[in-house]
mmCIF file of C-alpha atoms in Angstrom:
data_model
loop_
_atom_site.group_PDB
_atom_site.id
_atom_site.type_symbol
_atom_site.label_atom_id
_atom_site.label_comp_id
_atom_site.label_asym_id
_atom_site.label_seq_id
_atom_site.Cartn_x
_atom_site.Cartn_y
_atom_site.Cartn_z
ATOM 1 C CA MET A 1 41.608 -54.624 369.650
ATOM 2 C CA ALA A 2 44.200 -53.056 367.348
ATOM 3 C CA ARG A 3 47.761 -54.225 367.801
ATOM 4 C CA PRO A 4 49.984 -51.419 369.157
ATOM 5 C CA LYS A 5 52.719 -50.204 366.873
ATOM 6 C CA SER A 6 56.373 -50.593 367.797
ATOM 7 C CA LEU A 7 57.594 -47.795 369.991
ATOM 8 C CA ALA A 8 60.681 -45.812 369.064
ATOM 9 C CA VAL A 9 63.787 -46.762 370.999
ATOM 10 C CA LEU A 10 67.053 -44.935 371.595
ATOM 11 C CA LYS A 11 69.707 -46.709 369.588
ATOM 12 C CA PRO A 12 73.346 -46.895 370.714
ATOM 13 C CA VAL A 13 75.575 -44.001 369.854
ATOM 14 C CA VAL A 14 77.600 -44.726 366.731
ATOM 15 C CA GLN A 15 80.821 -42.780 366.399
ATOM 16 C CA ALA A 16 81.148 -40.992 363.101
ATOM 17 C CA SER A 17 83.801 -42.364 360.815
ATOM 18 C CA GLY A 18 86.828 -40.213 360.181
ATOM 19 C CA TYR A 19 90.355 -39.620 361.317
ATOM 20 C CA ASP A 20 90.963 -40.401 364.952
ATOM 21 C CA PRO A 21 93.910 -38.429 366.394
ATOM 22 C CA MET A 22 94.538 -41.297 368.806
ATOM 23 C CA THR A 23 95.228 -43.713 365.928
ATOM 24 C CA PRO A 24 99.077 -43.480 366.048
ATOM 25 C CA VAL A 25 99.220 -44.205 369.765
ATOM 26 C CA ARG A 26 96.580 -46.939 369.515
ATOM 27 C CA SER A 27 98.590 -48.613 366.767
ATOM 28 C CA LEU A 28 101.780 -48.450 368.831
ATOM 29 C CA ALA A 29 100.092 -49.598 372.040
ATOM 30 C CA ALA A 30 98.369 -52.477 370.217
ATOM 31 C CA ILE A 31 101.732 -54.264 370.019
ATOM 32 C CA PRO A 32 101.847 -56.825 372.866
ATOM 33 C CA PRO A 33 104.735 -56.312 375.313
ATOM 34 C CA LEU A 34 106.348 -59.647 374.424
ATOM 35 C CA MET A 35 106.194 -58.826 370.726
ATOM 36 C CA ALA A 36 107.676 -55.405 371.424
ATOM 37 C CA LEU A 37 110.553 -57.055 373.271
ATOM 38 C CA ALA A 38 110.995 -59.506 370.408
ATOM 39 C CA LEU A 39 111.163 -56.651 367.891
ATOM 40 C CA ILE A 40 113.902 -54.998 369.924
ATOM 41 C CA LEU A 41 115.857 -58.248 370.126
ATOM 42 C CA VAL A 42 115.507 -58.905 366.380
ATOM 43 C CA TRP A 43 117.296 -55.638 365.549
ATOM 44 C CA PRO A 44 120.843 -56.890 366.461
ATOM 45 C CA ALA A 45 120.311 -60.050 364.423
ATOM 46 C CA ILE A 46 119.303 -58.052 361.332
ATOM 47 C CA ALA A 47 122.234 -55.700 361.825
ATOM 48 C CA LEU A 48 124.655 -58.611 362.111
ATOM 49 C CA ALA A 49 123.217 -60.251 359.015
ATOM 50 C CA GLN A 50 123.728 -57.084 356.976
ATOM 51 C CA SER A 51 127.245 -56.471 358.249
ATOM 52 C CA LEU A 52 128.505 -59.806 356.759
ATOM 53 C CA ASP A 53 132.168 -60.423 357.596
ATOM 54 C CA ALA A 54 132.483 -57.316 359.761
ATOM 55 C CA ALA A 55 129.902 -58.610 362.226
ATOM 56 C CA ASP A 56 131.753 -57.630 365.369
ATOM 57 C CA ARG A 57 133.089 -54.255 364.259
ATOM 58 C CA PRO A 58 129.791 -52.322 363.863
ATOM 59 C CA PHE A 59 128.670 -53.075 367.394
ATOM 60 C CA GLU A 60 132.082 -52.212 368.754
ATOM 61 C CA ALA A 61 131.722 -48.795 367.151
ATOM 62 C CA LEU A 62 128.133 -48.481 368.390
ATOM 63 C CA TRP A 63 129.197 -49.397 371.920
ATOM 64 C CA HIS A 64 131.798 -46.629 371.717
ATOM 65 C CA TRP A 65 129.332 -43.991 370.485
ATOM 66 C CA ALA A 66 126.187 -45.075 372.390
ATOM 67 C CA PRO A 67 126.776 -42.976 375.563
ATOM 68 C CA PHE A 68 127.421 -39.902 373.416
ATOM 69 C CA LEU A 69 124.307 -40.497 371.292
ATOM 70 C CA ILE A 70 122.139 -40.944 374.370
ATOM 71 C CA THR A 71 123.424 -38.118 376.579
ATOM 72 C CA ARG A 72 124.139 -35.502 373.910
ATOM 73 C CA GLY A 73 121.539 -36.574 371.364
ATOM 74 C CA PHE A 74 118.476 -38.465 372.556
ATOM 75 C CA LEU A 75 118.153 -36.589 375.850
ATOM 76 C CA PHE A 76 118.239 -33.359 373.833
ATOM 77 C CA ASN A 77 115.319 -34.682 371.770
ATOM 78 C CA ILE A 78 113.436 -35.296 375.015
ATOM 79 C CA LEU A 79 114.256 -31.766 376.200
ATOM 80 C CA ILE A 80 112.960 -30.324 372.936
ATOM 81 C CA SER A 81 109.747 -32.342 373.271
ATOM 82 C CA PHE A 82 109.216 -31.124 376.855
ATOM 83 C CA LEU A 83 109.713 -27.479 375.888
ATOM 84 C CA CYS A 84 107.459 -27.777 372.847
ATOM 85 C CA LEU A 85 104.732 -29.447 374.872
ATOM 86 C CA ALA A 86 104.938 -26.824 377.637
ATOM 87 C CA ILE A 87 104.735 -23.902 375.215
ATOM 88 C CA GLY A 88 102.120 -25.613 373.051
ATOM 89 C CA THR A 89 99.951 -26.515 376.040
ATOM 90 C CA PHE A 90 99.986 -22.997 377.487
ATOM 91 C CA ALA A 91 99.216 -21.343 374.160
ATOM 92 C CA GLY A 92 96.779 -24.104 373.161
ATOM 93 C CA VAL A 93 94.670 -23.701 376.298
ATOM 94 C CA LEU A 94 94.343 -19.966 375.623
ATOM 95 C CA LEU A 95 93.537 -20.615 371.969
ATOM 96 C CA GLY A 96 90.991 -23.306 372.842
ATOM 97 C CA LEU A 97 89.240 -21.032 375.315
ATOM 98 C CA GLY A 98 89.259 -18.316 372.650
ATOM 99 C CA GLN A 99 87.261 -20.631 370.363
ATOM 100 C CA ILE A 100 84.416 -20.804 372.889
ATOM 101 C CA SER A 101 84.507 -17.088 373.666
ATOM 102 C CA LEU A 102 81.295 -15.061 373.425
ATOM 103 C CA HIS A 103 83.171 -12.372 371.487
ATOM 104 C CA ARG A 104 82.747 -13.188 367.828
ATOM 105 C CA PRO A 105 85.985 -11.567 366.524
ATOM 106 C CA LEU A 106 88.075 -13.396 369.142
ATOM 107 C CA ARG A 107 86.279 -16.657 368.413
ATOM 108 C CA GLY A 108 86.812 -16.279 364.670
ATOM 109 C CA LEU A 109 90.494 -15.357 365.041
ATOM 110 C CA SER A 110 91.113 -18.307 367.388
ATOM 111 C CA TRP A 111 89.410 -20.677 364.960
ATOM 112 C CA PHE A 112 91.476 -19.369 362.026
ATOM 113 C CA VAL A 113 94.796 -19.685 363.888
ATOM 114 C CA THR A 114 93.884 -23.187 365.043
ATOM 115 C CA GLN A 115 92.965 -24.405 361.568
ATOM 116 C CA LEU A 116 95.990 -22.737 359.992
ATOM 117 C CA PHE A 117 98.603 -24.438 362.164
ATOM 118 C CA ARG A 118 96.659 -27.656 362.605
ATOM 119 C CA ASN A 119 96.522 -28.308 358.858
ATOM 120 C CA SER A 120 100.041 -27.184 357.943
ATOM 121 C CA PRO A 121 102.988 -29.573 357.426
ATOM 122 C CA TRP A 122 105.289 -29.560 360.419
ATOM 123 C CA LEU A 123 108.440 -29.419 358.317
ATOM 124 C CA VAL A 124 107.160 -26.394 356.380
ATOM 125 C CA LEU A 125 106.435 -24.595 359.655
ATOM 126 C CA LEU A 126 109.952 -25.383 360.840
ATOM 127 C CA PHE A 127 111.486 -23.892 357.692
ATOM 128 C CA ILE A 128 109.287 -20.779 357.908
ATOM 129 C CA VAL A 129 110.184 -20.162 361.558
ATOM 130 C CA MET A 130 113.858 -20.884 360.927
ATOM 131 C CA LEU A 131 114.004 -18.363 358.075
ATOM 132 C CA ALA A 132 111.637 -15.766 359.547
ATOM 133 C CA LEU A 133 113.273 -15.381 362.954
ATOM 134 C CA PRO A 134 116.539 -13.434 363.113
ATOM 135 C CA PHE A 135 119.849 -15.177 363.661
ATOM 136 C CA GLU A 136 120.862 -12.477 366.097
ATOM 137 C CA VAL A 137 119.022 -10.025 368.345
ATOM 138 C CA THR A 138 120.356 -6.928 370.069
ATOM 139 C CA LEU A 139 119.326 -6.209 373.660
ATOM 140 C CA PHE A 140 120.592 -3.104 375.461
ATOM 141 C CA GLY A 141 123.187 -2.626 372.755
ATOM 142 C CA ARG A 142 124.589 -6.150 373.086
ATOM 143 C CA PRO A 143 124.097 -8.769 370.324
ATOM 144 C CA TYR A 144 122.846 -12.244 371.239
ATOM 145 C CA TYR A 145 122.941 -15.259 368.931
ATOM 146 C CA VAL A 146 119.621 -17.137 368.582
ATOM 147 C CA PRO A 147 120.383 -20.890 368.514
ATOM 148 C CA GLY A 148 118.707 -23.065 365.921
ATOM 149 C CA TRP A 149 117.174 -25.351 368.537
ATOM 150 C CA ILE A 150 115.184 -22.445 370.020
ATOM 151 C CA LYS A 151 113.707 -21.752 366.585
ATOM 152 C CA ALA A 152 112.976 -25.467 366.241
ATOM 153 C CA VAL A 153 111.132 -25.449 369.580
ATOM 154 C CA ILE A 154 109.007 -22.514 368.433
ATOM 155 C CA GLY A 155 108.321 -24.171 365.085
ATOM 156 C CA LEU A 156 107.183 -27.476 366.617
ATOM 157 C CA SER A 157 105.134 -25.660 369.267
ATOM 158 C CA LEU A 158 102.816 -24.178 366.644
ATOM 159 C CA PRO A 159 101.106 -27.408 365.449
ATOM 160 C CA VAL A 160 101.088 -28.728 369.023
ATOM 161 C CA MET A 161 99.376 -25.514 370.128
ATOM 162 C CA ALA A 162 96.684 -25.909 367.463
ATOM 163 C CA ASN A 163 95.971 -29.539 368.345
ATOM 164 C CA ILE A 164 95.889 -28.837 372.087
ATOM 165 C CA ALA A 165 93.416 -26.025 371.329
ATOM 166 C CA GLU A 166 91.141 -28.553 369.637
ATOM 167 C CA ILE A 167 91.449 -30.868 372.631
ATOM 168 C CA VAL A 168 90.409 -28.058 374.982
ATOM 169 C CA ARG A 169 87.520 -26.967 372.766
ATOM 170 C CA GLY A 170 86.266 -30.523 372.328
ATOM 171 C CA ALA A 171 86.509 -31.270 376.054
ATOM 172 C CA VAL A 172 84.527 -28.151 376.973
ATOM 173 C CA ARG A 173 81.886 -28.898 374.342
ATOM 174 C CA SER A 174 81.551 -32.459 375.640
ATOM 175 C CA VAL A 175 80.170 -31.235 378.967
ATOM 176 C CA PRO A 176 76.330 -31.355 378.846
ATOM 177 C CA SER A 177 74.711 -27.980 378.285
ATOM 178 C CA THR A 178 72.429 -28.604 381.256
ATOM 179 C CA GLN A 179 75.382 -27.946 383.557
ATOM 180 C CA TRP A 180 75.843 -24.502 382.000
ATOM 181 C CA GLU A 181 72.141 -23.802 382.420
ATOM 182 C CA ALA A 182 72.074 -25.029 386.008
ATOM 183 C CA ALA A 183 75.080 -22.871 386.917
ATOM 184 C CA GLU A 184 73.527 -19.812 385.244
ATOM 185 C CA SER A 185 70.347 -20.364 387.221
ATOM 186 C CA LEU A 186 72.459 -20.133 390.388
ATOM 187 C CA ALA A 187 73.760 -16.718 389.268
ATOM 188 C CA PHE A 188 77.306 -17.893 388.491
ATOM 189 C CA THR A 189 79.206 -15.690 386.068
ATOM 190 C CA ARG A 190 80.567 -17.228 382.878
ATOM 191 C CA ARG A 191 84.105 -17.114 384.270
ATOM 192 C CA GLN A 192 83.023 -18.896 387.446
ATOM 193 C CA ILE A 193 81.132 -21.509 385.436
ATOM 194 C CA LEU A 194 84.142 -22.152 383.240
ATOM 195 C CA TRP A 195 86.846 -22.326 385.909
ATOM 196 C CA ARG A 196 84.896 -23.881 388.792
ATOM 197 C CA ILE A 197 82.459 -26.233 387.069
ATOM 198 C CA ILE A 198 83.326 -26.985 383.444
ATOM 199 C CA LEU A 199 87.143 -27.107 383.262
ATOM 200 C CA PRO A 200 87.613 -29.312 386.383
ATOM 201 C CA GLN A 201 85.539 -31.960 384.589
ATOM 202 C CA CYS A 202 87.563 -31.545 381.392
ATOM 203 C CA PHE A 203 91.016 -32.170 382.859
ATOM 204 C CA LYS A 204 90.629 -35.946 383.048
ATOM 205 C CA ARG A 205 89.168 -36.082 379.560
ATOM 206 C CA MET A 206 92.064 -34.090 378.134
ATOM 207 C CA ILE A 207 94.878 -36.191 379.658
ATOM 208 C CA PRO A 208 94.812 -39.135 377.168
ATOM 209 C CA PRO A 209 94.804 -37.028 373.960
ATOM 210 C CA TRP A 210 97.350 -34.680 375.539
ATOM 211 C CA MET A 211 99.695 -37.618 376.174
ATOM 212 C CA ASN A 212 98.937 -38.884 372.675
ATOM 213 C CA TRP A 213 100.210 -35.648 371.157
ATOM 214 C CA TYR A 214 103.280 -35.751 373.358
ATOM 215 C CA ALA A 215 104.161 -39.171 371.936
ATOM 216 C CA ILE A 216 103.593 -37.883 368.387
ATOM 217 C CA LEU A 217 105.676 -34.797 369.153
ATOM 218 C CA THR A 218 108.544 -36.880 370.526
ATOM 219 C CA MET A 219 108.597 -39.027 367.395
ATOM 220 C CA ALA A 220 108.600 -35.838 365.277
ATOM 221 C CA THR A 221 111.614 -34.232 366.976
ATOM 222 C CA PRO A 222 114.105 -35.812 364.479
ATOM 223 C CA LEU A 223 112.671 -33.386 361.912
ATOM 224 C CA VAL A 224 114.809 -30.644 363.457
ATOM 225 C CA SER A 225 117.940 -32.456 362.256
ATOM 226 C CA ILE A 226 117.147 -31.230 358.727
ATOM 227 C CA LEU A 227 117.627 -27.688 360.008
ATOM 228 C CA GLY A 228 121.053 -28.452 361.473
ATOM 229 C CA VAL A 229 120.038 -28.924 365.109
ATOM 230 C CA GLU A 230 122.425 -31.387 366.736
ATOM 231 C CA GLU A 231 120.013 -33.963 368.098
ATOM 232 C CA VAL A 232 120.275 -37.753 368.015
ATOM 233 C CA VAL A 233 119.769 -38.267 364.252
ATOM 234 C CA ASN A 234 122.235 -35.527 363.332
ATOM 235 C CA LEU A 235 124.807 -36.812 365.815
ATOM 236 C CA THR A 236 124.302 -40.366 364.535
ATOM 237 C CA ARG A 237 125.128 -39.171 361.044
ATOM 238 C CA GLN A 238 128.241 -37.435 362.368
ATOM 239 C CA ALA A 239 129.285 -40.578 364.254
ATOM 240 C CA ILE A 240 129.009 -42.676 361.094
ATOM 241 C CA VAL A 241 131.102 -40.126 359.205
ATOM 242 C CA ALA A 242 133.712 -40.254 361.985
ATOM 243 C CA GLU A 243 133.843 -44.036 361.466
ATOM 244 C CA GLN A 244 134.813 -43.599 357.783
ATOM 245 C CA ASN A 245 131.210 -43.908 356.506
ATOM 246 C CA ARG A 246 131.294 -47.701 356.566
ATOM 247 C CA PRO A 247 128.044 -49.112 355.082
ATOM 248 C CA GLU A 248 127.780 -51.806 357.753
ATOM 249 C CA LEU A 249 127.280 -49.078 360.388
ATOM 250 C CA LEU A 250 123.996 -47.803 358.962
ATOM 251 C CA MET A 251 121.729 -50.534 360.310
ATOM 252 C CA PRO A 252 123.269 -50.776 363.807
ATOM 253 C CA PHE A 253 123.404 -47.006 364.373
ATOM 254 C CA TYR A 254 120.030 -46.013 362.973
ATOM 255 C CA GLY A 255 118.475 -49.163 364.415
ATOM 256 C CA PHE A 256 119.798 -48.063 367.796
ATOM 257 C CA VAL A 257 118.067 -44.688 367.359
ATOM 258 C CA LEU A 258 114.850 -46.496 366.446
ATOM 259 C CA VAL A 259 115.090 -48.656 369.571
ATOM 260 C CA LEU A 260 115.605 -45.553 371.730
ATOM 261 C CA PHE A 261 112.451 -43.864 370.440
ATOM 262 C CA PHE A 262 110.430 -47.072 370.584
ATOM 263 C CA ALA A 263 111.522 -47.846 374.152
ATOM 264 C CA TYR A 264 110.565 -44.320 375.212
ATOM 265 C CA CYS A 265 107.256 -43.926 373.349
ATOM 266 C CA TYR A 266 105.864 -47.450 373.787
ATOM 267 C CA PRO A 267 105.221 -47.161 377.570
ATOM 268 C CA ILE A 268 103.644 -43.741 376.993
ATOM 269 C CA ALA A 269 101.301 -45.240 374.396
ATOM 270 C CA ARG A 270 100.292 -48.084 376.723
ATOM 271 C CA LEU A 271 99.655 -45.655 379.588
ATOM 272 C CA THR A 272 97.663 -43.354 377.298
ATOM 273 C CA LEU A 273 95.211 -46.095 376.321
ATOM 274 C CA ARG A 274 94.904 -47.180 379.928
ATOM 275 C CA LEU A 275 93.997 -43.635 381.001
ATOM 276 C CA GLU A 276 91.633 -43.298 378.052
ATOM 277 C CA ARG A 277 89.679 -46.350 379.210
ATOM 278 C CA LYS A 278 89.740 -45.131 382.810
ATOM 279 C CA PHE A 279 88.512 -41.612 382.070
ATOM 280 C CA ALA A 280 86.111 -42.540 379.254
ATOM 281 C CA VAL A 281 82.738 -40.838 379.464
ATOM 282 C CA LYS A 282 80.088 -43.455 380.231
ATOM 283 C CA LEU A 283 76.890 -42.896 378.222
#
């Protein structure tokens, strides 16, 4: 009797190599909590070592300016990140749904806008928005000044919008096509299928990458300081100037800003990976 040949088997799914948008948050969250605490504690020692004989003076100045830098600077960065994420999420959801539209012109336009802002440098977009928008608008015959931070919010919202659109499109495409076919067989309209069947399953899948982009956005908010927006980096520079530009202040002040961002983004990164494991699609 002839020996049967080996039957074909389904091999495990191998993820294609390439850039993973979750890489920045994974790298940050990979730092153990104790090591993260140690890194924060090492900062004062390095600052003291660089300040030489004036070891006590830099931290006296930092202690004086710290409340101002936190309340008037860092919290403003957080406000900018919230506004950018809100605008980017709203516009990104619409843009992502446009990419799966049955209307070819709308689908093509949505794809073009997504790729344009997704692959453009954030700083270049900020400069374009800052220069393109007017410095003053007139409503009902009364002029109104347009603050720089509003332009910065719009500029940072554009790349966030494009990346959120990709998250929405990818989440919708990840739902098995059999669910679309089953819903169509039950005479559901496309709108009913999308809003009642497909999108409710996508929300959990979109939360981890959505939080990932919020962490990236928060770490990118210091870019607006180049455009003159008075956030934490700009105010830190002003505080150093007010202290006679002493070189020994650079490490304590900018190290303090680094600690603020790290202490804020590190828990978000840890929570993001935890939610990613919780909501991972089991194959």
